[in-house]
Tab-separated table of C-alpha atoms and ligand atoms in Angstrom:
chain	number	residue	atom	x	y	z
Q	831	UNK	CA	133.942	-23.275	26.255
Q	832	UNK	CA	133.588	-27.169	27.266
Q	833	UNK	CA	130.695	-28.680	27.310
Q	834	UNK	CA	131.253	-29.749	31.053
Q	835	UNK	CA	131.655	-26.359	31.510
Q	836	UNK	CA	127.929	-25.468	30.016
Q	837	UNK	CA	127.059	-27.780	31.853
Q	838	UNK	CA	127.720	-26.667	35.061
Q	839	UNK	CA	126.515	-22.523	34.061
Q	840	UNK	CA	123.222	-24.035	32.858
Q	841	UNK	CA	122.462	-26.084	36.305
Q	842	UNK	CA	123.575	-22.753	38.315
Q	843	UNK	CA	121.014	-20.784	36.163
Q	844	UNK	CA	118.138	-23.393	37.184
Q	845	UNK	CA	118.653	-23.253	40.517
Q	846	UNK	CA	118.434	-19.906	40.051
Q	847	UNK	CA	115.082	-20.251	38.931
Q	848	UNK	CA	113.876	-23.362	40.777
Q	849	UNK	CA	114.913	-23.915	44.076
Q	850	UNK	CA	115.243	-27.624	44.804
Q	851	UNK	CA	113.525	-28.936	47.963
Q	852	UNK	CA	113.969	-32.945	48.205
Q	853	UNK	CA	111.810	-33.397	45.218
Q	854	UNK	CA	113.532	-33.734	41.513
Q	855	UNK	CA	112.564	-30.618	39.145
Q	856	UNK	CA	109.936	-32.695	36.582
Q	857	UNK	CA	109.746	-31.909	33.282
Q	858	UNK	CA	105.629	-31.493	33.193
Q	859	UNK	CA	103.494	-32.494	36.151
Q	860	UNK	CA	99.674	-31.138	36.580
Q	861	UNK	CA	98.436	-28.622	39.135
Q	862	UNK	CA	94.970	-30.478	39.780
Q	863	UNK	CA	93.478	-28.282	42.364
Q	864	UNK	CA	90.377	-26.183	42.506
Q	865	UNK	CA	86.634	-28.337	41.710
Q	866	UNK	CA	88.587	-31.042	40.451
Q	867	UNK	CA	87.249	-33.794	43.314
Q	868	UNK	CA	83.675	-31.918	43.380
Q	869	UNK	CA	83.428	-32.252	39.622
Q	870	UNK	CA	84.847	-36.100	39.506
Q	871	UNK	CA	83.132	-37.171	42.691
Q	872	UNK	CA	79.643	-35.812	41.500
Q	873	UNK	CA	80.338	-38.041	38.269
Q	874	UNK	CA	80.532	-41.004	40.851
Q	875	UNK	CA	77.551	-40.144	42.976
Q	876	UNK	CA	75.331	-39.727	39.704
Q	877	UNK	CA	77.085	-42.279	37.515
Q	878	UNK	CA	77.388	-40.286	34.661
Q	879	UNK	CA	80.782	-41.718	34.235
Q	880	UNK	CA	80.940	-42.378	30.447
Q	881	UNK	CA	80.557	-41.537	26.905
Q	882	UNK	CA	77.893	-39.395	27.953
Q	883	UNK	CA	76.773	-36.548	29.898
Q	884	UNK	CA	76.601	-32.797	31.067
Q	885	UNK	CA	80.522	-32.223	31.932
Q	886	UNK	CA	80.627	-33.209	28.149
Q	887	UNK	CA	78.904	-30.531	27.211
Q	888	UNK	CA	79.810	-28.029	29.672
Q	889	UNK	CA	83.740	-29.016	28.665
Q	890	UNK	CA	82.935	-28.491	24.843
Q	891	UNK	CA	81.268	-25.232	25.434
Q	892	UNK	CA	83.953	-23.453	27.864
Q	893	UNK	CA	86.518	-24.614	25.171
Q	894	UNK	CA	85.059	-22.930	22.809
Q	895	UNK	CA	84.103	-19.773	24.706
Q	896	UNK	CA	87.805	-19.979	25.926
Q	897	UNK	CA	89.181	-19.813	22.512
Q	898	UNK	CA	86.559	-18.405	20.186
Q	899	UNK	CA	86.739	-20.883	18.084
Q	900	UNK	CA	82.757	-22.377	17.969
Q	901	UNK	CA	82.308	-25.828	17.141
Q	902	UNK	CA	84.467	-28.414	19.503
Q	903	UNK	CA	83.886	-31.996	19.572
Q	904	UNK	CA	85.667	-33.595	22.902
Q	905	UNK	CA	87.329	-36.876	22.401
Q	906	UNK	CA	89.058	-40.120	24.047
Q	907	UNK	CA	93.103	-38.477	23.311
Q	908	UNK	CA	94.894	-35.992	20.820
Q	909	UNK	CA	95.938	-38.682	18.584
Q	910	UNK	CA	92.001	-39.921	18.133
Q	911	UNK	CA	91.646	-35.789	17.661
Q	912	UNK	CA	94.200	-35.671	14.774
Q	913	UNK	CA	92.847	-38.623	13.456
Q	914	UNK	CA	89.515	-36.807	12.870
Q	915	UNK	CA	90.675	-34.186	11.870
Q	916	UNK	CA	91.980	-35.530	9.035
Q	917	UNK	CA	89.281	-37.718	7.662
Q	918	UNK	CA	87.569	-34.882	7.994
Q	919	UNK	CA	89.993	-32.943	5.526
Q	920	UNK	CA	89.265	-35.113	3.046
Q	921	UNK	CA	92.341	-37.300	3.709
Q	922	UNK	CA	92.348	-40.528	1.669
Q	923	UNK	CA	93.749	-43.928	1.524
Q	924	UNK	CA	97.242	-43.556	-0.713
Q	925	UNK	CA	96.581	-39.564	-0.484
Q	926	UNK	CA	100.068	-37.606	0.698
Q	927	UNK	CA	100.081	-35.402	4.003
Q	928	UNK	CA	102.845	-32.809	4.879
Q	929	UNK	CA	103.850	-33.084	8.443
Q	930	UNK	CA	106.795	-31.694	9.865
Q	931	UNK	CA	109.452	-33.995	11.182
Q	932	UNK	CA	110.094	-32.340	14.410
Q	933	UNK	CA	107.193	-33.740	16.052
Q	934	UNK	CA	105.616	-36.067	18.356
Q	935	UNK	CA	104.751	-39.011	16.557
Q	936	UNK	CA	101.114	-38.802	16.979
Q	937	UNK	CA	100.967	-36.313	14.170
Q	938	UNK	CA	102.467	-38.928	11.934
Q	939	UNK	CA	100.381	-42.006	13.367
Q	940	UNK	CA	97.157	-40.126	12.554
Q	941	UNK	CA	98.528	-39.716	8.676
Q	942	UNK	CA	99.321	-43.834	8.699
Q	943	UNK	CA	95.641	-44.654	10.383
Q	944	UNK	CA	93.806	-42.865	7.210
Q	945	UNK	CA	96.168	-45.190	5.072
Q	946	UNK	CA	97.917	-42.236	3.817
Q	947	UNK	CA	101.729	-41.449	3.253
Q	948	UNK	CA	103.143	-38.595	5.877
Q	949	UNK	CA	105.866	-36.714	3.454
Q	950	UNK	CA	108.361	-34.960	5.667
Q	951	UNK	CA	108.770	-31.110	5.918
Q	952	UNK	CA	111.639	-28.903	7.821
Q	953	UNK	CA	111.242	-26.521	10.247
Q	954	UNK	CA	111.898	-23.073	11.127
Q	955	UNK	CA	114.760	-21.434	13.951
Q	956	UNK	CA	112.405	-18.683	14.842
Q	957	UNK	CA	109.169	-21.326	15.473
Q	958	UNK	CA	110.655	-24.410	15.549
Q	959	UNK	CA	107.659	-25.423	13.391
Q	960	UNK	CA	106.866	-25.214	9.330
Q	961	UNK	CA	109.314	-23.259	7.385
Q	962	UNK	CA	106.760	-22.075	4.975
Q	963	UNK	CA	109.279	-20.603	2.647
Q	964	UNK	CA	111.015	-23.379	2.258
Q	965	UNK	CA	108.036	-25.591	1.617
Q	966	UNK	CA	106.783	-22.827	-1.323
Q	967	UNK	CA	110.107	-23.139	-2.719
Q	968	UNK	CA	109.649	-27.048	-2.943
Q	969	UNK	CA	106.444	-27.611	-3.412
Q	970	UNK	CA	106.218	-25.222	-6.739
Q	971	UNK	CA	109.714	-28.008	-7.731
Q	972	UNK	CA	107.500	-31.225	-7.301
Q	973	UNK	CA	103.655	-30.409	-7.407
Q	974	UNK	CA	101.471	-29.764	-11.201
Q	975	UNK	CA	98.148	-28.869	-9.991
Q	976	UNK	CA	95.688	-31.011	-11.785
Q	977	UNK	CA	91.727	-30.158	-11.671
Q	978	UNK	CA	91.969	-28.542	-8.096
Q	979	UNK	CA	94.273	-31.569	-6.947
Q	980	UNK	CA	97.718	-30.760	-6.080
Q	981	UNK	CA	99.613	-33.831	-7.409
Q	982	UNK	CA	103.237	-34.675	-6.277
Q	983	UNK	CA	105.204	-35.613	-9.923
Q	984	UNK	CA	107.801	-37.434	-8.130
Q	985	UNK	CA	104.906	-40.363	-6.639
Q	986	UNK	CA	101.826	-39.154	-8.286
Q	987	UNK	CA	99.628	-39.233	-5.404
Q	988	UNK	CA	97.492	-36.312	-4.599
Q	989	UNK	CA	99.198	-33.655	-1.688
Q	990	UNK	CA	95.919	-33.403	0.352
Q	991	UNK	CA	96.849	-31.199	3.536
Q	992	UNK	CA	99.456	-29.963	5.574
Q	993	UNK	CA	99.684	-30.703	9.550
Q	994	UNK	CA	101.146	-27.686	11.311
Q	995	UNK	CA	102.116	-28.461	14.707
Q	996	UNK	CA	102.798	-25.603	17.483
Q	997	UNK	CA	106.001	-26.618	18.959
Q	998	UNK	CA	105.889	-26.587	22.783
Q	999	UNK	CA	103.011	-24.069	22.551
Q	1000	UNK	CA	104.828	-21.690	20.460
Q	1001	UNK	CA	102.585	-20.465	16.805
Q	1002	UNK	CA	104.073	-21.287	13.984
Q	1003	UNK	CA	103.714	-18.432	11.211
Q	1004	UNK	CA	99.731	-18.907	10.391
Q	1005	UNK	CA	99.552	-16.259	7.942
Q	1006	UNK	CA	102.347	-17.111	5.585
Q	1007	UNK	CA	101.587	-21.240	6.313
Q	1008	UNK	CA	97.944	-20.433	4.761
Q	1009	UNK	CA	98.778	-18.554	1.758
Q	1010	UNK	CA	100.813	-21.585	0.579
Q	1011	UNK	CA	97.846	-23.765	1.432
Q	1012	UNK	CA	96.011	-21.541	-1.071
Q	1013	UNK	CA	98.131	-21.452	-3.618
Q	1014	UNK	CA	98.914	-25.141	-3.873
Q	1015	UNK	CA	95.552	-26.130	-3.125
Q	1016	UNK	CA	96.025	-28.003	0.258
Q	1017	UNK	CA	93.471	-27.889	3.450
Q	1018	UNK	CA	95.390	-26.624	6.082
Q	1019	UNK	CA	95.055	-28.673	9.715
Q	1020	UNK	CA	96.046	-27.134	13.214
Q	1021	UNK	CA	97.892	-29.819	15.646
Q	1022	UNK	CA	97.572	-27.783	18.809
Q	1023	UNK	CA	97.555	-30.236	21.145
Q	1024	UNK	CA	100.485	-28.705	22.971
Q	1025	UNK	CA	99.018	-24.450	22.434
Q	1026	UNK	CA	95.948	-24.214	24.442
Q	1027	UNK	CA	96.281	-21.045	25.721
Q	1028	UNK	CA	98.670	-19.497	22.902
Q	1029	UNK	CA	97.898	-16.728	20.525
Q	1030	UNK	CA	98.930	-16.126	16.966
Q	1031	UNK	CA	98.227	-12.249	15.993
Q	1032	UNK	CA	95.695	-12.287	19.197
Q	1033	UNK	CA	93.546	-15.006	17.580
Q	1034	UNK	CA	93.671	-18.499	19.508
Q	1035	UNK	CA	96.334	-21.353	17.695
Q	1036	UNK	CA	93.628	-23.778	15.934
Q	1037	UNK	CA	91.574	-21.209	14.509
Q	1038	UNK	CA	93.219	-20.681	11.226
Q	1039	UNK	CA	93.042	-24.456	9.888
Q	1040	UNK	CA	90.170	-26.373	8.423
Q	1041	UNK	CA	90.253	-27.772	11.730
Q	1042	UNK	CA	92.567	-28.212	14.651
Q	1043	UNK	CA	93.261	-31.170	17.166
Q	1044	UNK	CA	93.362	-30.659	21.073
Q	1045	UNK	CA	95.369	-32.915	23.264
Q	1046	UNK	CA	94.725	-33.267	26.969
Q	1047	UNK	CA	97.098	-35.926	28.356
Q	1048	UNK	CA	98.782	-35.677	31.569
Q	1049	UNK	CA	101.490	-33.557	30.861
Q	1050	UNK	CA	99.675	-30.925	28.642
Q	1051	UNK	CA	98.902	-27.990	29.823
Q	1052	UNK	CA	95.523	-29.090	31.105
Q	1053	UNK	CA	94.745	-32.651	31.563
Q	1054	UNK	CA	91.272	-34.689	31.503
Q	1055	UNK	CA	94.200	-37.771	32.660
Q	1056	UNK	CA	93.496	-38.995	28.511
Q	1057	UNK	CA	91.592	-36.630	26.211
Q	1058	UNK	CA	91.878	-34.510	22.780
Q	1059	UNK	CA	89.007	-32.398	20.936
Q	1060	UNK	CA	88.799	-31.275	17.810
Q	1061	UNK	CA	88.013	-27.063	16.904
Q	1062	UNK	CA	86.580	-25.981	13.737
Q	1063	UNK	CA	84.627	-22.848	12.673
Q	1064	UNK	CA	82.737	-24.959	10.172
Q	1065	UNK	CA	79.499	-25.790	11.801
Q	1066	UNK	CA	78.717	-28.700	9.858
Q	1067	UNK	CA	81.944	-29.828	9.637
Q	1068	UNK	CA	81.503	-30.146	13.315
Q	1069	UNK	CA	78.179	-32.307	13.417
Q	1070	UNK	CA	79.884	-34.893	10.480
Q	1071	UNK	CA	83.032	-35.314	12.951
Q	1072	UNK	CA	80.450	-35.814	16.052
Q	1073	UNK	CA	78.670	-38.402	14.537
Q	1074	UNK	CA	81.947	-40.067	13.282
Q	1075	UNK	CA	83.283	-40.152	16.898
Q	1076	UNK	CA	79.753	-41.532	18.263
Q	1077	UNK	CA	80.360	-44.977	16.656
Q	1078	UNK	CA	77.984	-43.431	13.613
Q	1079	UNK	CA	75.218	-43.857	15.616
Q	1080	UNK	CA	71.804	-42.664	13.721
Q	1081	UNK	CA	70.479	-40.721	17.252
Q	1082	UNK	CA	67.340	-42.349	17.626
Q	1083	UNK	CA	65.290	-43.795	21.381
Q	1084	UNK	CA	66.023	-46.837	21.009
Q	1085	UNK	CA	67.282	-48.396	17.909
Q	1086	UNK	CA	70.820	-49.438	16.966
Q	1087	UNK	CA	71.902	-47.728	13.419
Q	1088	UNK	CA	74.769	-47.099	12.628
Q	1089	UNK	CA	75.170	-45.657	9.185
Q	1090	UNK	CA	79.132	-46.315	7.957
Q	1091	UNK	CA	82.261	-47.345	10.440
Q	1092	UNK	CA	82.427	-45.048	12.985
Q	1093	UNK	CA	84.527	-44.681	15.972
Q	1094	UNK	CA	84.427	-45.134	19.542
Q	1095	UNK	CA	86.144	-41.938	20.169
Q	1096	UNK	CA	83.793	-39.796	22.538
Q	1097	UNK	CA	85.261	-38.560	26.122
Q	1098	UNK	CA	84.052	-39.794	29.136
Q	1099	UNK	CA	81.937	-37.285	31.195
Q	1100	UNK	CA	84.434	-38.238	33.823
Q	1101	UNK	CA	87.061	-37.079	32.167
Q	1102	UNK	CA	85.130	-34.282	31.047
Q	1103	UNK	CA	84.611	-33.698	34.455
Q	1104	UNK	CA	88.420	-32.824	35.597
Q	1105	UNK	CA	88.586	-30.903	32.229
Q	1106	UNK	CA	85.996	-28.650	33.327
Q	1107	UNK	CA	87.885	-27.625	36.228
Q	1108	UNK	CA	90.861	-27.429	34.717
Q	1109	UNK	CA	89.630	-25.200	32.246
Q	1110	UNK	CA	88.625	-23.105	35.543
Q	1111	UNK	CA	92.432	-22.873	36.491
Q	1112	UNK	CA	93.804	-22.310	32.796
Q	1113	UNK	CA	94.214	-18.606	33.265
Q	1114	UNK	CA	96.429	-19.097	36.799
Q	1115	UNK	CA	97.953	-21.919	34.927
Q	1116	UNK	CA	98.971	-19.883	32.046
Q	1117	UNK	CA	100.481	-17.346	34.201
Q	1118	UNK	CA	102.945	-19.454	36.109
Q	1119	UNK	CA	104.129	-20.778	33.121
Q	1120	UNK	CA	104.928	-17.131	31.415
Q	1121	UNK	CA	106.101	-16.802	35.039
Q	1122	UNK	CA	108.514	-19.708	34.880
Q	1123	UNK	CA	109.660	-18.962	30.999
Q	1124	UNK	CA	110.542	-15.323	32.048
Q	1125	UNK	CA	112.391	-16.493	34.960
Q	1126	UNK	CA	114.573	-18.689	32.703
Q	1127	UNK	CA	114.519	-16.183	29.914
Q	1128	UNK	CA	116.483	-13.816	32.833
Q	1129	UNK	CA	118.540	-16.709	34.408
Q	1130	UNK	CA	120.086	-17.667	30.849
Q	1131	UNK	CA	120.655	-14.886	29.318
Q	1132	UNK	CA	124.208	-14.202	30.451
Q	1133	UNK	CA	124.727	-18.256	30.041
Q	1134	UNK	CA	127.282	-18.878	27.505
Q	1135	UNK	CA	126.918	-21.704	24.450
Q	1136	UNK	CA	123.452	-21.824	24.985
Q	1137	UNK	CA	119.813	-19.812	24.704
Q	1138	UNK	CA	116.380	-19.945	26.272
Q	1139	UNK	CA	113.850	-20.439	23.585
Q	1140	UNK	CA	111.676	-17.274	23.535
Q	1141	UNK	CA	108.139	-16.899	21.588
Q	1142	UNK	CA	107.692	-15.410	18.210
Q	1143	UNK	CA	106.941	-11.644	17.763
Q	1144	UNK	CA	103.751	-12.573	16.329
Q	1145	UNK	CA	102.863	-14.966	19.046
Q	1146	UNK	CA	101.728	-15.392	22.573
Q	1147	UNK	CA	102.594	-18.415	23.520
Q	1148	UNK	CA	101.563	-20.752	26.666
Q	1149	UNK	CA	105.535	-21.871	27.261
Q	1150	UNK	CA	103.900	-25.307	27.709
Q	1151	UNK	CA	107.685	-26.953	27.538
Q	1152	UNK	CA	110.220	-24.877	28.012
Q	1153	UNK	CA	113.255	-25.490	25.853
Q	1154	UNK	CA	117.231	-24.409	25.472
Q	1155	UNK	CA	118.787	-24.671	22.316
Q	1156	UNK	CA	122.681	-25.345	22.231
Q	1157	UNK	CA	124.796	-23.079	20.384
Q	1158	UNK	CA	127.401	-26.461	19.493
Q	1159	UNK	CA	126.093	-29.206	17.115
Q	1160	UNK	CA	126.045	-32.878	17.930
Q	1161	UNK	CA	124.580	-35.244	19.919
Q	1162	UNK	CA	127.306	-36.362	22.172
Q	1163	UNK	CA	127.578	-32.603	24.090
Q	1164	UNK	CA	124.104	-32.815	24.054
Q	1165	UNK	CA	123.991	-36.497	26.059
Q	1166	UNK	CA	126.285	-35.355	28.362
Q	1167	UNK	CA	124.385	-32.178	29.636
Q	1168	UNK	CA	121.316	-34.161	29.785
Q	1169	UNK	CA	122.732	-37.204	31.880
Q	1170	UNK	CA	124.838	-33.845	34.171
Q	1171	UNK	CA	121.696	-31.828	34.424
Q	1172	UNK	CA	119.336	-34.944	35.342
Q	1173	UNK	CA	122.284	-36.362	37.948
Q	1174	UNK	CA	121.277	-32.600	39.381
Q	1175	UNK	CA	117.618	-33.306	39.589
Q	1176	UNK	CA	116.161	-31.260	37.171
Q	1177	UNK	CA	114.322	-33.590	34.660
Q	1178	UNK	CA	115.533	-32.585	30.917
Q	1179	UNK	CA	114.966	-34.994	27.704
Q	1180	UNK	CA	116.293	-34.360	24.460
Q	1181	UNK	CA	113.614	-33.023	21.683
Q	1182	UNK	CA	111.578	-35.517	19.509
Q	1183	UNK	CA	113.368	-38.282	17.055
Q	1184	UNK	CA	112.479	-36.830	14.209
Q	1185	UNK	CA	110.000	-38.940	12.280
Q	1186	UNK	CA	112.076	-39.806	8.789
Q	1187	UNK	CA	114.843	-41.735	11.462
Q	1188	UNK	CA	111.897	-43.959	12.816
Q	1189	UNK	CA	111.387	-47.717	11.552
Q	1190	UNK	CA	107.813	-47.531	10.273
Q	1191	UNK	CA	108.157	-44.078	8.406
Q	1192	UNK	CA	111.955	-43.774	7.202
Q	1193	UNK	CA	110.987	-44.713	3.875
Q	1194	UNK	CA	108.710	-42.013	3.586
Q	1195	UNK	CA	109.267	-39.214	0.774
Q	1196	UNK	CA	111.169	-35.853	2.833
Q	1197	UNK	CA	112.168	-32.666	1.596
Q	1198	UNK	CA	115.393	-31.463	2.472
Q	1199	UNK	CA	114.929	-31.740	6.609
Q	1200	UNK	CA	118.784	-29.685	7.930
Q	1201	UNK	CA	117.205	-27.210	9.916
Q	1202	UNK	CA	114.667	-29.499	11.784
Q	1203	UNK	CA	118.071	-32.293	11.948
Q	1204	UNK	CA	120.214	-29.506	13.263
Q	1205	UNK	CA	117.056	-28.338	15.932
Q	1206	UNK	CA	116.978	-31.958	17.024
Q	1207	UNK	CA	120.373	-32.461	18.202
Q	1208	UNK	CA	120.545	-29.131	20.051
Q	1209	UNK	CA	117.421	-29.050	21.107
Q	1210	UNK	CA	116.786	-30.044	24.789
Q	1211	UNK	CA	113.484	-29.764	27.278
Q	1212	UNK	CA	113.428	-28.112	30.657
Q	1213	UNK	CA	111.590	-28.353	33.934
Q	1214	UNK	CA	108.021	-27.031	32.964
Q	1215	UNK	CA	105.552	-27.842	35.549
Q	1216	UNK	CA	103.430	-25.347	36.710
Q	1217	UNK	CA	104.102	-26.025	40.622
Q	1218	UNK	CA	107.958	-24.927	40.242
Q	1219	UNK	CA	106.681	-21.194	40.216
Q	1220	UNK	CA	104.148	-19.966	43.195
Q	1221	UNK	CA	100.864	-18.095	41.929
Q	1222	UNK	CA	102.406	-14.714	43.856
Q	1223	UNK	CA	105.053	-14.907	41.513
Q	1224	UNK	CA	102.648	-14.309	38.450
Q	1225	UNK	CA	101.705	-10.806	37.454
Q	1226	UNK	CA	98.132	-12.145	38.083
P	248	LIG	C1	100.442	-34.760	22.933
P	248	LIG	C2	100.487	-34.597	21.473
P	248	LIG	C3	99.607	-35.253	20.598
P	248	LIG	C4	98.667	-36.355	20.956
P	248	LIG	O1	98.042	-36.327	22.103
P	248	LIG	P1	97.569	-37.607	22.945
P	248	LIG	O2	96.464	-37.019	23.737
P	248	LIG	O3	98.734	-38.024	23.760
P	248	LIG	O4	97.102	-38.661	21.999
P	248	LIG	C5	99.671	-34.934	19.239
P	248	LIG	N1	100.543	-34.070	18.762
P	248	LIG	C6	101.441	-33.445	19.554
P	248	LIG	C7	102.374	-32.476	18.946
P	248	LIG	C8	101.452	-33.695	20.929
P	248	LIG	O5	102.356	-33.076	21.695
């Protein structure tokens, strides 16, 4: 089977699916609809536009009724989120984090702004996130625990946490991820800035860590235009990471203390205000997209040389991105379908560079990273948005 010929089955089956009017098929676009402008332009008549406010609040609280998980802190973006989330884990300068490679970069960036080293982990087929197996297997070849640390031999820097990040909305494998972080003595941290609305064992992703970051940029799954929050069951936890986000601020009438170097990282209740009624829309939101995903699901399974990415057993996932994975290796067959399926006006990208082949981090130390090398250059993004399905095609 030729590539061009792939090609040509895999824009049949998306027109199956999504019926192209004069616009192009985009890869993520937001629904805003429902209180949005009553929400935004009630910000502007009051002028409660900023750092503070009741759709702050009222954001915070329906995130955490929405996911169970108590204690949510809303911030400026995801990155700002992770980058919490962290300090908060106890991450220190010249400390070691595992992150996965297959990632957006944020994950990594947040590791570098705590001066810490990101050390590169693979990934999983049946995730696409942490192969916790694998990282057992290694970590019991390079760690000695030492007095509660876990120390790395090879660098002798103290293994602090691990990232795990929920590729595309699916859950990675929670259960077996945290029983390594027990054993080896490592906080475990949530990025689920792309799995608002996915499940792992019918608990919400983000529960499970220490803490867990929240994005809600543009093309997430719900947008605030920039924002991120941060999810913890740990109360106090919590109330140390607000503080640390409100430029330190001792709360008092009118005095200026500020107790160590905080951070400007608090949402605006304008933004907060879009959230809000986003959050309203989340459930029709969520199913369009399992609407979408088992449209494709149908439309490619007869499809040869390739295969619609479906969520774990475990899992419930949001199908934020929808994603086909190649049966042939190598990036040039790859290209080729993207530039022939884009030509055809449905927006596709390839995955994520993964983060050891970037300037600023290739130095960084890796396990052995094949499976999350071989995911990368068969990996390739679909037409997502929430628009390309109608709500009477949802089971809601
Ligand atoms: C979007 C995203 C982030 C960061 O979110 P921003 O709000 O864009 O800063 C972090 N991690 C992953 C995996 C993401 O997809």
């Amino acid at each position: 089977m030729s590539m061009s010929m792939t090609g040509d089955h895999i824009i049949a089956a998306m027109r199956r699916v999504v019926p192209l009017g004069s616009v192009r098929a985009a890869l993520h676009e937001p629904l805003i609809g429902g209180a949005a402008w009553a929400y935004v332009k009630d910000c502007l008549d009051t002028g409660w536009v900023s750092s503070a406010g009741a759709y702050v609040d009222r954001f915070e609280e329906s995130l955490a009724a929405f996911t169970g998980i108590p204690n949510v802190v809303a911030v400026v973006n995801g990155t700002a989120a992770l980058h919490m989330c962290l300090l908060a884990a106890g991450v220190r300068a010249g400390d070691e984090v595992l992150v996965p490679t297959l990632t957006f970069v944020a994950t990594a960036n947040a590791v570098a702004y705590c001066n810490a080293v990101p050390h590169f982990i693979d990934s999983e087929r049946r995730t696409l996130g942490v192969d916790a197996e694998k990282l057992a297997r290694y970590l019991e070849e390079i760690t000695v625990q030492d007095g509660g640390l876990c120390m790395n031999k090879r660098t002798g820097r103290v293994l602090r946490a691990v990232v795990a990040m929920h590729t595309f909305g699916h859950p990675v494998n929670l259960d077996a991820l945290a029983a390594v972080c027990e054993r080896f003595h490592l906080v475990l941290i949530e990025d689920a800035a792309e799995s608002l609305g996915s499940y792992y064992k019918g608990r919400h992703t983000g529960s499970r860590g220490r803490v867990a970051a929240l994005s809600f940029n543009g093309n997430k799954i719900v947008t605030t235009g920039g924002g991120g929050a941060i999810l913890t069951q740990d109360a106090v936890l919590a109330a140390e990471i607000r503080h640390l986000t409100t430029t330190a601020k001792v709360p008092h009438p009118w005095a200026y203390e500020h107790d160590r170097t905080g951070y400007n990282y608090r949402m605006p209740n304008l933004n907060a205000a879009l959230g809000c009624a986003q959050l309203e829309q989340l459930p029709d939101l969520l199913a369009r997209k399992r609407a979408l995903a088992r449209q494709y699901a149908e439309a490619f399974r007869e499809v040869p040389g390739v295969q619609f990415f479906e969520e774990p057993s475990f899992a419930q996932s949001n199908y934020w991105l929808n994603a086909l994975l190649l049966d042939a290796p190598g990036a040039a067959g790859r290209d080729a379908l993207l530039a022939a399926t884009n030509e055809a006006g449905f927006q596709t990208r390839p995955c994520w560079t993964p983060m050891h082949h970037l300037p600023m981090y290739d130095a960084c130390p890796r396990m052995d990273l094949a499976t999350a090398e071989d995911l990368a250059a068969r990996l390739i993004n679909i037409p997502s948005s929430p628009a390309l399905v109608s709500a009477e095609e949802t089971d809601a």
